[in-house]
Amino acid sequence: MHTSSIRIWDLPTRLFHWALVICVVAVVVSAKVDAFDWHFRFGYGVLTLLSFRLVWGLIGGRWSRFSSFLFSPASFMRYVRGGHAKPHAGHSPLGALSVFALLALLIVQVGSGLVSDDEIFNAGPLTRFVSGDLVSQATKYHAELGQYLMYAMVGLHVLAIVIYVLRGKNLVRPMFHGNQEVPSTIAPSRDDAASRIAALVVFGLCAGLAWWISTLGQA
């Protein structure tokens, strides 16, 4: 089968990926060193990025759209049983499952943080809009189970990348330059100036949403 290097990951998706890596690491570190002002700032950064990815998953480049990596259970099982040798554009079935799981965990973690209250100095901006029981449950989840689930999923994500590298397939490099060696019949993602400007507008709106949410906790 003839293959060629084709643009799979558009620039907005690549920037989202690396910005999310930086913000998640910063959120964890700032919490561990009790720098909660920065913990909140980077948390709002994660909120902005997740909001952007949800929108970009609907209107972004072909292979960044969620529809491009929605696999049926049958496709997933075929892949697990030995389909990994077949070239995939974008995410493989297993990679897609990992992405959806990680995004879901991050959304729940950020959401629980917005309604958490440590009853000392730090409270999320939405705590006053929900019941005390929900605040208590969200705080417990955010500080305990949620963070460890997130660590486990990130660890599995990194482990999968290492396994692929050992098998001769580097998944990190395409997330820098955007291209992937795939069959020539596969259509590339759109990644032109117009789509990048659209992504910038979407990101700005998502940043504005995160800023607005951050102000709701101010008396």
C-alpha positions as semicolon CSV with decimal commas, in nm:
position;residue;x (nm);y (nm);z (nm)
1;M;0,000;0,000;0,000
2;H;0,140;0,337;-0,104
3;T;0,167;0,584;0,185
4;S;0,259;0,948;0,217
5;S;0,302;1,209;0,488
6;I;-0,034;1,384;0,529
7;R;-0,148;1,663;0,763
8;I;-0,355;1,491;1,028
9;W;-0,327;1,715;1,335
10;D;-0,409;2,079;1,264
11;L;-0,217;2,350;1,448
12;P;-0,500;2,437;1,693
13;T;-0,522;2,072;1,804
14;R;-0,147;2,050;1,853
15;L;-0,137;2,372;2,054
16;F;-0,430;2,251;2,263
17;H;-0,251;1,924;2,337
18;W;0,072;2,077;2,462
19;A;-0,101;2,362;2,647
20;L;-0,315;2,104;2,827
21;V;-0,005;1,907;2,925
22;I;0,154;2,221;3,072
23;C;-0,161;2,333;3,254
24;V;-0,238;1,991;3,404
25;V;0,118;1,959;3,535
26;A;0,099;2,314;3,672
27;V;-0,238;2,246;3,840
28;V;-0,097;1,942;4,018
29;V;0,228;2,110;4,124
30;S;0,057;2,428;4,247
31;A;-0,180;2,219;4,462
32;K;0,106;2,018;4,612
33;V;0,300;2,332;4,712
34;D;-0,015;2,506;4,843
35;A;0,001;2,780;4,579
36;F;-0,376;2,788;4,545
37;D;-0,398;3,123;4,366
38;W;-0,199;2,963;4,084
39;H;-0,392;2,639;4,121
40;F;-0,711;2,829;4,042
41;R;-0,549;3,020;3,756
42;F;-0,421;2,707;3,587
43;G;-0,754;2,537;3,663
44;Y;-0,931;2,808;3,466
45;G;-0,674;2,750;3,195
46;V;-0,771;2,383;3,184
47;L;-1,138;2,485;3,175
48;T;-1,066;2,712;2,878
49;L;-0,878;2,439;2,693
50;L;-1,141;2,172;2,757
51;S;-1,418;2,406;2,640
52;F;-1,218;2,480;2,328
53;R;-1,158;2,110;2,257
54;L;-1,528;2,029;2,288
55;V;-1,611;2,292;2,027
56;W;-1,313;2,207;1,806
57;G;-1,415;1,843;1,822
58;L;-1,725;1,946;1,627
59;I;-1,588;2,203;1,381
60;G;-1,210;2,146;1,369
61;G;-0,990;1,968;1,118
62;R;-1,116;1,637;0,980
63;W;-0,911;1,416;1,213
64;S;-0,960;1,639;1,517
65;R;-1,336;1,596;1,505
66;F;-1,485;1,347;1,748
67;S;-1,676;1,189;1,459
68;S;-1,345;1,074;1,308
69;F;-1,259;0,856;1,606
70;L;-1,593;0,720;1,715
71;F;-1,545;0,346;1,673
72;S;-1,804;0,073;1,713
73;P;-1,750;-0,196;1,979
74;A;-1,685;-0,444;1,696
75;S;-1,410;-0,223;1,548
76;F;-1,256;-0,181;1,890
77;M;-1,249;-0,557;1,952
78;R;-1,097;-0,627;1,609
79;Y;-0,826;-0,376;1,686
80;V;-0,752;-0,524;2,028
81;R;-0,730;-0,872;1,877
82;G;-0,457;-0,769;1,635
83;G;-0,570;-0,476;1,425
84;H;-0,290;-0,254;1,554
85;A;-0,079;-0,345;1,250
86;K;-0,325;-0,168;1,020
87;P;-0,234;0,199;0,957
88;H;-0,472;0,446;1,120
89;A;-0,515;0,814;1,046
90;G;-0,547;1,003;1,370
91;H;-0,644;0,802;1,676
92;S;-0,661;0,425;1,677
93;P;-0,967;0,268;1,847
94;L;-0,769;0,217;2,167
95;G;-0,622;0,568;2,146
96;A;-0,969;0,714;2,091
97;L;-1,099;0,540;2,402
98;S;-0,806;0,680;2,598
99;V;-0,872;1,034;2,472
100;F;-1,243;1,023;2,556
101;A;-1,172;0,880;2,902
102;L;-0,906;1,141;2,977
103;L;-1,124;1,429;2,858
104;A;-1,417;1,300;3,065
105;L;-1,204;1,268;3,380
106;L;-1,060;1,617;3,333
107;I;-1,406;1,766;3,280
108;V;-1,533;1,603;3,600
109;Q;-1,222;1,710;3,789
110;V;-1,253;2,072;3,678
111;G;-1,629;2,068;3,739
112;S;-1,586;1,933;4,090
113;G;-1,321;2,198;4,157
114;L;-1,565;2,473;4,063
115;V;-1,800;2,364;4,342
116;S;-1,539;2,261;4,601
117;D;-1,472;2,436;4,932
118;D;-1,194;2,343;5,175
119;E;-1,369;2,556;5,444
120;I;-1,044;2,740;5,513
121;F;-0,935;2,977;5,237
122;N;-1,030;2,826;4,903
123;A;-1,372;2,787;4,744
124;G;-1,476;2,737;4,385
125;P;-1,679;3,014;4,220
126;L;-1,994;2,803;4,186
127;T;-2,023;2,683;4,547
128;R;-2,289;2,937;4,635
129;F;-2,517;2,806;4,361
130;V;-2,536;2,445;4,483
131;S;-2,632;2,265;4,802
132;G;-2,394;2,207;5,090
133;D;-2,417;1,830;5,039
134;L;-2,306;1,863;4,678
135;V;-2,020;2,092;4,780
136;S;-1,906;1,836;5,036
137;Q;-1,922;1,547;4,790
138;A;-1,748;1,745;4,515
139;T;-1,472;1,856;4,752
140;K;-1,409;1,499;4,866
141;Y;-1,403;1,371;4,507
142;H;-1,179;1,653;4,382
143;A;-0,921;1,615;4,658
144;E;-0,921;1,238;4,681
145;L;-1,063;0,997;4,422
146;G;-1,068;1,240;4,131
147;Q;-0,702;1,332;4,138
148;Y;-0,591;0,969;4,165
149;L;-0,813;0,862;3,877
150;M;-0,657;1,142;3,676
151;Y;-0,304;1,030;3,769
152;A;-0,389;0,674;3,668
153;M;-0,532;0,776;3,331
154;V;-0,240;1,007;3,252
155;G;-0,002;0,726;3,350
156;L;-0,181;0,481;3,117
157;H;-0,172;0,742;2,840
158;V;0,206;0,783;2,877
159;L;0,256;0,406;2,905
160;A;0,067;0,351;2,579
161;I;0,290;0,606;2,405
162;V;0,602;0,429;2,534
163;I;0,471;0,090;2,416
164;Y;0,402;0,229;2,069
165;V;0,751;0,380;2,055
166;L;0,902;0,043;2,147
167;R;0,700;-0,109;1,861
168;G;0,848;0,144;1,621
169;K;0,561;0,393;1,603
170;N;0,633;0,739;1,744
171;L;0,307;0,908;1,847
172;V;0,474;1,217;1,993
173;R;0,648;1,351;1,681
174;P;0,326;1,394;1,476
175;M;0,183;1,603;1,760
176;F;0,465;1,851;1,693
177;H;0,468;1,874;1,313
178;G;0,113;1,753;1,248
179;N;0,186;1,497;0,977
180;Q;0,140;1,122;0,981
181;E;0,246;0,849;0,740
182;V;-0,085;0,706;0,619
183;P;-0,230;0,557;0,297
184;S;-0,235;0,814;0,018
185;T;-0,610;0,773;-0,026
186;I;-0,677;0,935;0,314
187;A;-0,788;1,299;0,302
188;P;-0,587;1,544;0,514
189;S;-0,721;1,778;0,780
190;R;-0,785;2,137;0,689
191;D;-0,515;2,350;0,848
192;D;-0,512;2,684;0,669
193;A;-0,517;3,045;0,785
194;A;-0,898;3,062;0,792
195;S;-0,931;2,757;1,017
196;R;-0,661;2,889;1,249
197;I;-0,836;3,226;1,278
198;A;-1,161;3,042;1,354
199;A;-0,981;2,845;1,624
200;L;-0,846;3,168;1,774
201;V;-1,197;3,315;1,789
202;V;-1,331;2,997;1,954
203;F;-1,045;2,999;2,204
204;G;-1,112;3,364;2,287
205;L;-1,478;3,291;2,353
206;C;-1,387;2,993;2,572
207;A;-1,138;3,207;2,766
208;G;-1,411;3,466;2,815
209;L;-1,644;3,196;2,946
210;A;-1,381;3,074;3,194
211;W;-1,317;3,431;3,310
212;W;-1,690;3,492;3,359
213;I;-1,724;3,174;3,565
214;S;-1,427;3,284;3,777
215;T;-1,609;3,608;3,866
216;L;-1,922;3,434;3,992
217;G;-1,763;3,358;4,326
218;Q;-1,693;3,722;4,397
219;A;-1,931;3,878;4,645
